[in-house]
GROMACS .gro file of C-alpha atoms in nm:
model
  385
    1MET     CA    1  -7.843  -7.393  12.236
    2LYS     CA    2  -8.036  -7.395  12.562
    3PHE     CA    3  -8.361  -7.572  12.640
    4LEU     CA    4  -8.583  -7.661  12.933
    5HIS     CA    5  -8.683  -8.019  13.005
    6THR     CA    6  -8.997  -8.071  13.209
    7SER     CA    7  -9.260  -8.343  13.239
    8ASP     CA    8  -9.543  -8.492  13.445
    9TRP     CA    9  -9.738  -8.175  13.514
   10HIS     CA   10 -10.051  -8.379  13.601
   11VAL     CA   11 -10.273  -8.074  13.570
   12GLY     CA   12 -10.614  -8.146  13.720
   13LYS     CA   13 -10.477  -8.376  13.991
   14VAL     CA   14 -10.690  -8.371  14.306
   15LEU     CA   15 -10.526  -8.465  14.637
   16LYS     CA   16 -10.761  -8.619  14.896
   17GLY     CA   17 -11.045  -8.410  14.757
   18ARG     CA   18 -10.840  -8.088  14.747
   19ASN     CA   19 -10.836  -7.905  14.411
   20ARG     CA   20 -10.481  -7.798  14.324
   21LEU     CA   21 -10.533  -7.593  14.007
   22ASP     CA   22 -10.412  -7.275  14.178
   23GLU     CA   23 -10.088  -7.448  14.277
   24GLN     CA   24 -10.044  -7.592  13.929
   25ARG     CA   25 -10.105  -7.251  13.777
   26ALA     CA   26  -9.835  -7.100  14.000
   27VAL     CA   27  -9.584  -7.375  13.915
   28LEU     CA   28  -9.642  -7.342  13.540
   29ARG     CA   29  -9.608  -6.964  13.571
   30GLU     CA   30  -9.275  -7.029  13.743
   31ILE     CA   31  -9.160  -7.253  13.455
   32VAL     CA   32  -9.258  -6.987  13.202
   33GLY     CA   33  -9.057  -6.733  13.401
   34LEU     CA   34  -8.750  -6.958  13.394
   35ALA     CA   35  -8.783  -7.006  13.018
   36ARG     CA   36  -8.791  -6.628  12.974
   37THR     CA   37  -8.510  -6.556  13.221
   38HIS     CA   38  -8.273  -6.808  13.066
   39GLU     CA   39  -8.373  -6.721  12.707
   40VAL     CA   40  -8.408  -7.084  12.609
   41ASP     CA   41  -8.439  -7.197  12.250
   42ALA     CA   42  -8.685  -7.476  12.324
   43VAL     CA   43  -8.905  -7.631  12.592
   44LEU     CA   44  -8.958  -8.008  12.592
   45VAL     CA   45  -9.260  -8.138  12.786
   46ALA     CA   46  -9.211  -8.514  12.812
   47GLY     CA   47  -9.568  -8.630  12.872
   48ASP     CA   48  -9.844  -8.643  13.133
   49LEU     CA   49  -9.947  -8.284  13.091
   50TYR     CA   50 -10.281  -8.389  13.239
   51ASP     CA   51 -10.369  -8.622  13.524
   52SER     CA   52 -10.662  -8.769  13.334
   53ALA     CA   53 -10.739  -8.872  12.978
   54ALA     CA   54 -11.060  -8.669  13.017
   55PRO     CA   55 -10.940  -8.348  13.185
   56SER     CA   56 -11.178  -8.077  13.297
   57ALA     CA   57 -11.225  -7.763  13.091
   58GLU     CA   58 -11.034  -7.569  13.358
   59ALA     CA   59 -10.739  -7.809  13.337
   60GLN     CA   60 -10.732  -7.788  12.957
   61GLU     CA   61 -10.742  -7.410  12.964
   62LEU     CA   62 -10.452  -7.399  13.209
   63VAL     CA   63 -10.236  -7.629  12.996
   64VAL     CA   64 -10.313  -7.446  12.671
   65ARG     CA   65 -10.237  -7.108  12.826
   66ALA     CA   66  -9.912  -7.242  12.974
   67LEU     CA   67  -9.798  -7.380  12.637
   68MET     CA   68  -9.884  -7.051  12.465
   69ALA     CA   69  -9.700  -6.852  12.733
   70LEU     CA   70  -9.393  -7.072  12.682
   71ARG     CA   71  -9.416  -7.011  12.308
   72ASP     CA   72  -9.444  -6.636  12.369
   73THR     CA   73  -9.094  -6.644  12.523
   74GLY     CA   74  -8.964  -6.717  12.173
   75ALA     CA   75  -8.888  -7.083  12.243
   76GLU     CA   76  -8.987  -7.379  12.032
   77VAL     CA   77  -9.240  -7.581  12.237
   78ILE     CA   78  -9.277  -7.957  12.189
   79ALA     CA   79  -9.509  -8.169  12.405
   80ILE     CA   80  -9.576  -8.543  12.384
   81ALA     CA   81  -9.854  -8.753  12.534
   82GLY     CA   82  -9.790  -8.962  12.844
   83ASN     CA   83  -9.985  -9.255  12.984
   84HIS     CA   84 -10.227  -9.020  13.164
   85ASP     CA   85 -10.296  -8.818  12.848
   86HIS     CA   86 -10.536  -8.898  12.563
   87PRO     CA   87 -10.317  -8.942  12.251
   88ARG     CA   88 -10.595  -8.890  11.999
   89THR     CA   89 -10.695  -8.564  12.163
   90PHE     CA   90 -10.334  -8.445  12.137
   91ASP     CA   91 -10.336  -8.532  11.767
   92ALA     CA   92 -10.674  -8.363  11.718
   93TYR     CA   93 -10.533  -8.037  11.860
   94ARG     CA   94 -10.214  -8.074  11.656
   95PRO     CA   95 -10.316  -7.863  11.350
   96LEU     CA   96 -10.445  -7.578  11.566
   97MET     CA   97 -10.141  -7.586  11.796
   98ASN     CA   98  -9.910  -7.587  11.494
   99ILE     CA   99 -10.060  -7.254  11.390
  100ALA     CA  100  -9.966  -7.121  11.735
  101GLY     CA  101  -9.611  -7.253  11.689
  102ILE     CA  102  -9.654  -7.541  11.935
  103THR     CA  103  -9.586  -7.903  11.843
  104MET     CA  104  -9.805  -8.167  12.012
  105VAL     CA  105  -9.749  -8.537  11.942
  106GLY     CA  106 -10.003  -8.784  12.075
  107SER     CA  107  -9.924  -9.101  11.881
  108VAL     CA  108  -9.611  -9.262  11.743
  109ARG     CA  109  -9.529  -9.128  11.398
  110THR     CA  110  -9.279  -9.197  11.125
  111ALA     CA  111  -8.989  -8.955  11.100
  112GLU     CA  112  -9.141  -8.799  10.787
  113SER     CA  113  -9.485  -8.745  10.942
  114GLY     CA  114  -9.371  -8.579  11.264
  115GLY     CA  115  -9.177  -8.845  11.453
  116VAL     CA  116  -8.871  -8.622  11.415
  117VAL     CA  117  -8.908  -8.249  11.478
  118SER     CA  118  -8.640  -8.038  11.311
  119PHE     CA  119  -8.586  -7.670  11.383
  120THR     CA  120  -8.318  -7.404  11.411
  121ALA     CA  121  -8.239  -7.275  11.759
  122PRO     CA  122  -8.378  -6.918  11.760
  123HIS     CA  123  -8.094  -6.763  11.963
  124THR     CA  124  -7.791  -6.953  11.836
  125GLY     CA  125  -7.888  -7.069  11.487
  126GLU     CA  126  -7.783  -7.428  11.554
  127PRO     CA  127  -7.980  -7.704  11.376
  128VAL     CA  128  -8.174  -7.935  11.608
  129LYS     CA  129  -8.318  -8.281  11.543
  130LEU     CA  130  -8.561  -8.411  11.805
  131ALA     CA  131  -8.695  -8.768  11.795
  132VAL     CA  132  -9.029  -8.790  11.979
  133LEU     CA  133  -9.176  -9.105  12.131
  134PRO     CA  134  -9.507  -9.068  12.320
  135PHE     CA  135  -9.612  -9.334  12.570
  136LEU     CA  136  -9.682  -9.676  12.424
  137SER     CA  137  -9.869  -9.950  12.605
  138GLN     CA  138  -9.757 -10.302  12.527
  139ARG     CA  139 -10.070 -10.379  12.326
  140HIS     CA  140 -10.003 -10.082  12.095
  141ALA     CA  141  -9.626 -10.129  12.070
  142VAL     CA  142  -9.640 -10.405  11.808
  143LYS     CA  143  -9.862 -10.201  11.577
  144ALA     CA  144  -9.641  -9.893  11.617
  145ALA     CA  145  -9.323 -10.089  11.545
  146GLU     CA  146  -9.475 -10.237  11.231
  147LEU     CA  147  -9.582  -9.891  11.117
  148VAL     CA  148  -9.261  -9.702  11.189
  149ALA     CA  149  -8.975  -9.949  11.201
  150LYS     CA  150  -9.121 -10.197  10.949
  151THR     CA  151  -8.972 -10.489  11.141
  152PRO     CA  152  -9.128 -10.833  11.198
  153ALA     CA  153  -9.267 -10.707  11.529
  154GLU     CA  154  -9.491 -11.009  11.573
  155ASN     CA  155  -9.175 -11.213  11.632
  156SER     CA  156  -9.028 -10.969  11.881
  157ALA     CA  157  -8.916 -11.111  12.215
  158GLY     CA  158  -9.044 -10.819  12.418
  159TYR     CA  159  -9.155 -10.464  12.465
  160ASP     CA  160  -8.800 -10.333  12.501
  161GLN     CA  161  -8.702 -10.467  12.159
  162LEU     CA  162  -8.999 -10.298  11.999
  163ILE     CA  163  -8.897  -9.967  12.157
  164ARG     CA  164  -8.539 -10.022  12.036
  165ASP     CA  165  -8.669 -10.071  11.682
  166LEU     CA  166  -8.869  -9.750  11.702
  167LEU     CA  167  -8.581  -9.548  11.843
  168ASN     CA  168  -8.334  -9.684  11.591
  169THR     CA  169  -8.562  -9.577  11.308
  170LEU     CA  170  -8.646  -9.234  11.448
  171THR     CA  171  -8.282  -9.148  11.524
  172ALA     CA  172  -8.136  -9.285  11.201
  173GLY     CA  173  -8.104  -8.931  11.063
  174PHE     CA  174  -7.895  -8.797  11.354
  175GLY     CA  175  -7.574  -8.635  11.231
  176ASP     CA  176  -7.263  -8.455  11.352
  177ASP     CA  177  -7.387  -8.116  11.232
  178ALA     CA  178  -7.690  -8.090  11.463
  179VAL     CA  179  -7.791  -8.107  11.827
  180ASN     CA  180  -7.953  -8.452  11.846
  181LEU     CA  181  -8.225  -8.494  12.108
  182VAL     CA  182  -8.477  -8.759  12.209
  183THR     CA  183  -8.788  -8.712  12.420
  184ALA     CA  184  -8.996  -9.007  12.538
  185HIS     CA  185  -9.243  -9.112  12.805
  186LEU     CA  186  -9.145  -9.452  12.942
  187THR     CA  187  -8.967  -9.642  13.220
  188VAL     CA  188  -8.594  -9.707  13.197
  189THR     CA  189  -8.471 -10.020  13.369
  190GLY     CA  190  -8.323  -9.930  13.706
  191GLY     CA  191  -8.509  -9.601  13.734
  192ALA     CA  192  -8.645  -9.512  14.078
  193LEU     CA  193  -9.018  -9.454  14.108
  194GLY     CA  194  -9.111  -9.114  14.242
  195GLY     CA  195  -9.405  -9.246  14.443
  196GLY     CA  196  -9.712  -9.138  14.249
  197GLU     CA  197  -9.684  -9.326  13.919
  198ARG     CA  198  -9.929  -9.587  13.794
  199ALA     CA  199  -9.738  -9.899  13.889
  200ALA     CA  200  -9.907 -10.116  13.627
  201GLN     CA  201  -9.757  -9.896  13.353
  202SER     CA  202  -9.414  -9.862  13.513
  203ILE     CA  203  -9.303 -10.218  13.590
  204PHE     CA  204  -9.258 -10.565  13.444
  205GLU     CA  205  -9.292 -10.557  13.062
  206TYR     CA  206  -9.278 -10.177  13.046
  207HIS     CA  207  -8.907 -10.149  13.126
  208VAL     CA  208  -8.666 -10.029  12.857
  209PRO     CA  209  -8.287 -10.052  12.909
  210ALA     CA  210  -8.091  -9.728  12.893
  211GLY     CA  211  -7.885  -9.884  12.616
  212ALA     CA  212  -8.187  -9.850  12.388
  213PHE     CA  213  -8.096  -9.485  12.332
  214PRO     CA  214  -7.833  -9.403  12.070
  215ALA     CA  215  -7.487  -9.292  12.179
  216ASP     CA  216  -7.496  -9.000  11.934
  217ALA     CA  217  -7.791  -8.838  12.114
  218HIS     CA  218  -7.675  -8.530  12.302
  219TYR     CA  219  -7.959  -8.562  12.555
  220VAL     CA  220  -8.260  -8.787  12.621
  221ALA     CA  221  -8.547  -8.599  12.791
  222LEU     CA  222  -8.773  -8.847  12.968
  223GLY     CA  223  -9.104  -8.833  13.147
  224HIS     CA  224  -9.302  -9.090  13.347
  225LEU     CA  225  -9.095  -9.138  13.663
  226HIS     CA  226  -9.157  -8.850  13.902
  227ARG     CA  227  -8.816  -8.837  14.069
  228ARG     CA  228  -8.535  -8.628  13.920
  229GLN     CA  229  -8.261  -8.872  13.814
  230THR     CA  230  -8.002  -8.950  13.551
  231LEU     CA  231  -7.957  -9.309  13.433
  232PRO     CA  232  -7.613  -9.446  13.335
  233ALA     CA  233  -7.589  -9.472  12.957
  234ALA     CA  234  -7.371  -9.379  12.660
  235CYS     CA  235  -7.557  -9.046  12.643
  236PRO     CA  236  -7.735  -8.838  12.911
  237VAL     CA  237  -8.065  -9.016  12.991
  238VAL     CA  238  -8.255  -8.786  13.226
  239TYR     CA  239  -8.587  -8.770  13.409
  240SER     CA  240  -8.671  -8.411  13.501
  241GLY     CA  241  -8.915  -8.533  13.766
  242ALA     CA  242  -9.259  -8.390  13.839
  243PRO     CA  243  -9.274  -8.015  13.916
  244ILE     CA  244  -9.530  -8.078  14.191
  245ALA     CA  245  -9.563  -8.373  14.430
  246VAL     CA  246  -9.880  -8.551  14.322
  247ASP     CA  247  -9.927  -8.741  14.650
  248PHE     CA  248  -9.759  -8.812  14.984
  249GLY     CA  249  -9.541  -9.083  14.832
  250GLU     CA  250  -9.350  -8.798  14.663
  251GLN     CA  251  -9.310  -8.573  14.965
  252ASP     CA  252  -8.931  -8.613  14.975
  253ASN     CA  253  -8.876  -8.539  14.605
  254THR     CA  254  -8.724  -8.205  14.505
  255PRO     CA  255  -8.930  -8.044  14.225
  256THR     CA  256  -8.710  -7.914  13.945
  257VAL     CA  257  -8.697  -7.827  13.579
  258CYS     CA  258  -8.379  -7.909  13.386
  259LEU     CA  259  -8.190  -7.638  13.198
  260VAL     CA  260  -7.976  -7.804  12.930
  261GLU     CA  261  -7.702  -7.651  12.716
  262ALA     CA  262  -7.563  -7.839  12.415
  263THR     CA  263  -7.383  -7.785  12.086
  264PRO     CA  264  -7.331  -8.028  11.797
  265SER     CA  265  -6.971  -8.083  11.908
  266THR     CA  266  -6.990  -8.079  12.291
  267PRO     CA  267  -7.166  -8.292  12.553
  268ALA     CA  268  -7.483  -8.157  12.710
  269ARG     CA  269  -7.454  -7.972  13.040
  270THR     CA  270  -7.752  -7.987  13.276
  271THR     CA  271  -7.845  -7.749  13.557
  272ASP     CA  272  -8.135  -7.822  13.793
  273LEU     CA  273  -8.360  -7.521  13.852
  274PRO     CA  274  -8.569  -7.567  14.170
  275LEU     CA  275  -8.943  -7.502  14.166
  276THR     CA  276  -9.089  -7.361  14.488
  277SER     CA  277  -9.445  -7.246  14.412
  278ALA     CA  278  -9.632  -7.562  14.514
  279LYS     CA  279  -9.729  -7.650  14.869
  280ARG     CA  280  -9.508  -7.897  15.052
  281LEU     CA  281  -9.645  -8.239  15.139
  282ARG     CA  282  -9.542  -8.370  15.482
  283THR     CA  283  -9.621  -8.660  15.716
  284LEU     CA  284  -9.641  -8.579  16.089
  285HIS     CA  285  -9.647  -8.820  16.385
  286GLY     CA  286  -9.743  -8.736  16.742
  287THR     CA  287 -10.002  -8.689  17.010
  288ILE     CA  288 -10.256  -8.408  16.984
  289ALA     CA  289 -10.040  -8.198  17.214
  290GLU     CA  290  -9.723  -8.266  17.012
  291LEU     CA  291  -9.898  -8.188  16.685
  292GLY     CA  292 -10.018  -7.859  16.829
  293GLU     CA  293  -9.660  -7.758  16.905
  294ARG     CA  294  -9.570  -7.801  16.536
  295ALA     CA  295  -9.877  -7.633  16.391
  296ALA     CA  296  -9.711  -7.301  16.308
  297GLU     CA  297  -9.423  -7.474  16.129
  298HIS     CA  298  -9.663  -7.653  15.892
  299ALA     CA  299  -9.937  -7.392  15.854
  300GLU     CA  300  -9.896  -7.379  15.473
  301ASP     CA  301  -9.838  -7.751  15.410
  302TYR     CA  302 -10.064  -8.036  15.305
  303LEU     CA  303 -10.035  -8.300  15.576
  304ARG     CA  304 -10.077  -8.669  15.637
  305VAL     CA  305 -10.112  -8.701  16.014
  306VAL     CA  306 -10.046  -9.018  16.214
  307VAL     CA  307 -10.189  -8.974  16.564
  308ARG     CA  308 -10.021  -9.155  16.851
  309GLU     CA  309 -10.336  -9.185  17.061
  310PRO     CA  310 -10.624  -9.434  17.069
  311ALA     CA  311 -10.917  -9.361  16.839
  312ARG     CA  312 -11.208  -9.163  16.975
  313ALA     CA  313 -11.502  -8.974  16.838
  314GLY     CA  314 -11.410  -8.633  16.703
  315LEU     CA  315 -11.036  -8.703  16.682
  316ARG     CA  316 -11.015  -8.616  16.313
  317GLU     CA  317 -11.191  -8.285  16.376
  318GLU     CA  318 -10.951  -8.207  16.662
  319VAL     CA  319 -10.653  -8.266  16.434
  320GLN     CA  320 -10.795  -8.054  16.153
  321ALA     CA  321 -10.873  -7.771  16.395
  322ILE     CA  322 -10.505  -7.766  16.494
  323LEU     CA  323 -10.370  -7.840  16.144
  324PRO     CA  324 -10.604  -7.706  15.872
  325GLY     CA  325 -10.383  -7.864  15.606
  326ALA     CA  326 -10.441  -8.217  15.738
  327LEU     CA  327 -10.586  -8.405  15.441
  328GLU     CA  328 -10.542  -8.752  15.588
  329VAL     CA  329 -10.561  -8.858  15.953
  330ARG     CA  330 -10.456  -9.204  16.068
  331ILE     CA  331 -10.406  -9.379  16.400
  332ASP     CA  332 -10.055  -9.507  16.464
  333PRO     CA  333 -10.067  -9.890  16.446
  334GLU     CA  334  -9.923  -9.903  16.797
  335PHE     CA  335 -10.242  -9.737  16.926
  336ALA     CA  336 -10.491  -9.900  16.689
  337ALA     CA  337 -10.725 -10.168  16.814
  338PRO     CA  338 -10.637 -10.521  16.699
  339LEU     CA  339 -10.847 -10.648  16.413
  340GLN     CA  340 -11.128 -10.883  16.516
  341THR     CA  341 -11.074 -11.193  16.303
  342THR     CA  342 -11.359 -11.401  16.450
  343ARG     CA  343 -11.712 -11.308  16.553
  344PRO     CA  344 -11.738 -11.323  16.934
  345ASP     CA  345 -11.993 -11.562  17.077
  346ARG     CA  346 -12.293 -11.391  17.234
  347ARG     CA  347 -12.313 -11.465  17.605
  348ASP     CA  348 -12.642 -11.531  17.785
  349ASP     CA  349 -12.590 -11.237  18.022
  350GLN     CA  350 -12.585 -10.985  17.735
  351SER     CA  351 -12.937 -10.859  17.735
  352GLY     CA  352 -12.933 -10.625  17.438
  353PRO     CA  353 -12.759 -10.414  17.172
  354ALA     CA  354 -12.636 -10.151  17.418
  355GLU     CA  355 -12.433 -10.407  17.610
  356LEU     CA  356 -12.294 -10.558  17.290
  357PHE     CA  357 -12.194 -10.215  17.164
  358ALA     CA  358 -12.028 -10.130  17.496
  359GLU     CA  359 -11.821 -10.448  17.472
  360PHE     CA  360 -11.729 -10.360  17.114
  361LEU     CA  361 -11.602 -10.020  17.226
  362THR     CA  362 -11.397 -10.181  17.501
  363GLU     CA  363 -11.239 -10.429  17.259
  364ARG     CA  364 -11.147 -10.144  17.023
  365LYS     CA  365 -11.009  -9.933  17.307
  366ILE     CA  366 -11.254  -9.653  17.234
  367VAL     CA  367 -11.335  -9.468  17.553
  368ASP     CA  368 -11.587  -9.195  17.479
  369GLU     CA  369 -11.922  -9.159  17.652
  370ARG     CA  370 -12.054  -8.954  17.360
  371VAL     CA  371 -12.031  -9.255  17.129
  372GLN     CA  372 -12.225  -9.477  17.369
  373SER     CA  373 -12.488  -9.206  17.417
  374LEU     CA  374 -12.525  -9.151  17.044
  375PHE     CA  375 -12.567  -9.525  16.985
  376THR     CA  376 -12.836  -9.545  17.254
  377ARG     CA  377 -13.026  -9.248  17.109
  378LEU     CA  378 -13.010  -9.379  16.752
  379HIS     CA  379 -13.114  -9.727  16.865
  380ASP     CA  380 -13.415  -9.584  17.049
  381GLU     CA  381 -13.517  -9.379  16.745
  382VAL     CA  382 -13.497  -9.681  16.514
  383THR     CA  383 -13.675  -9.925  16.744
  384THR     CA  384 -13.956  -9.681  16.833
  385GLY     CA  385 -14.019  -9.580  16.474
   0.00000   0.00000   0.00000
């Protein structure tokens, strides 16, 4: 059988005030096209479909239409909730999505109540067993383990053991006659952060060792870390990575979706399919003149610009006039004024605010007569009523 593994769509994500729904729509359309071209039997979406637990109506419509379009290719579609998603909302939509042939899992479930999704691959007729594990915070992990694994979770030494208990229970029915899969939204110990994750839900007690996954799983489809990577384990433990860079910390990541082929008797084979619809995110350094020379090269990119010149009034506007995609403009630390850690003593020869402000500009290396003139005009307006 063949299936696509994708995750961390983060639909509704806004970058520095810039709405990206059009980009996200193009990327999801690209994923649907790949599912159709490769005639996959299933699509696994391993969490964080949304960027917020309370997504906008536009974001919800985009996700629902994307899931339905994936289903229209003939593939089984299974999506789990990530830490950015609202699990109860996923479960509320579950009956309606089931009618459309789409499986959504928001909360941890027993194998009998939906924790294991069984189906027959439409194109090959192979039986498939998929264990699903949505994101679990530490405070909910004990309750979930007691519900599903029926272990003395209150005595557990840590989060990773609770996840092991859950996985052991959910995968207990794996057999030699089926393609055995796991999908989960969590952090595996040793995994590399992509750059845009919520650190508080990716570190410390939220780590799970790769050895937690059973050796008889043909493939483990993970979400949560935004960088495409495979972790060393007895079975393939894979992060597909985010299909769109959510911020500048992810600018060097390569967006992909994973095409996986597996049979009950052979190891899974994975092919990375690149995604190219989203805008690139880039960081540029240079003077105004140097940035101007590179403007054509980055006309379609979103940019973080580090200017190698002292600050002055209107500098941000100058940069954005040259580079319309500049969402963030900074001054290189080498050219930034040193921070004033103590309040300077007022000298007797300083006769008023204008002189104090002029000294402030000098200390900050801001040389711009317009700023001084503006201060003088505003001061006169305020003091004269």
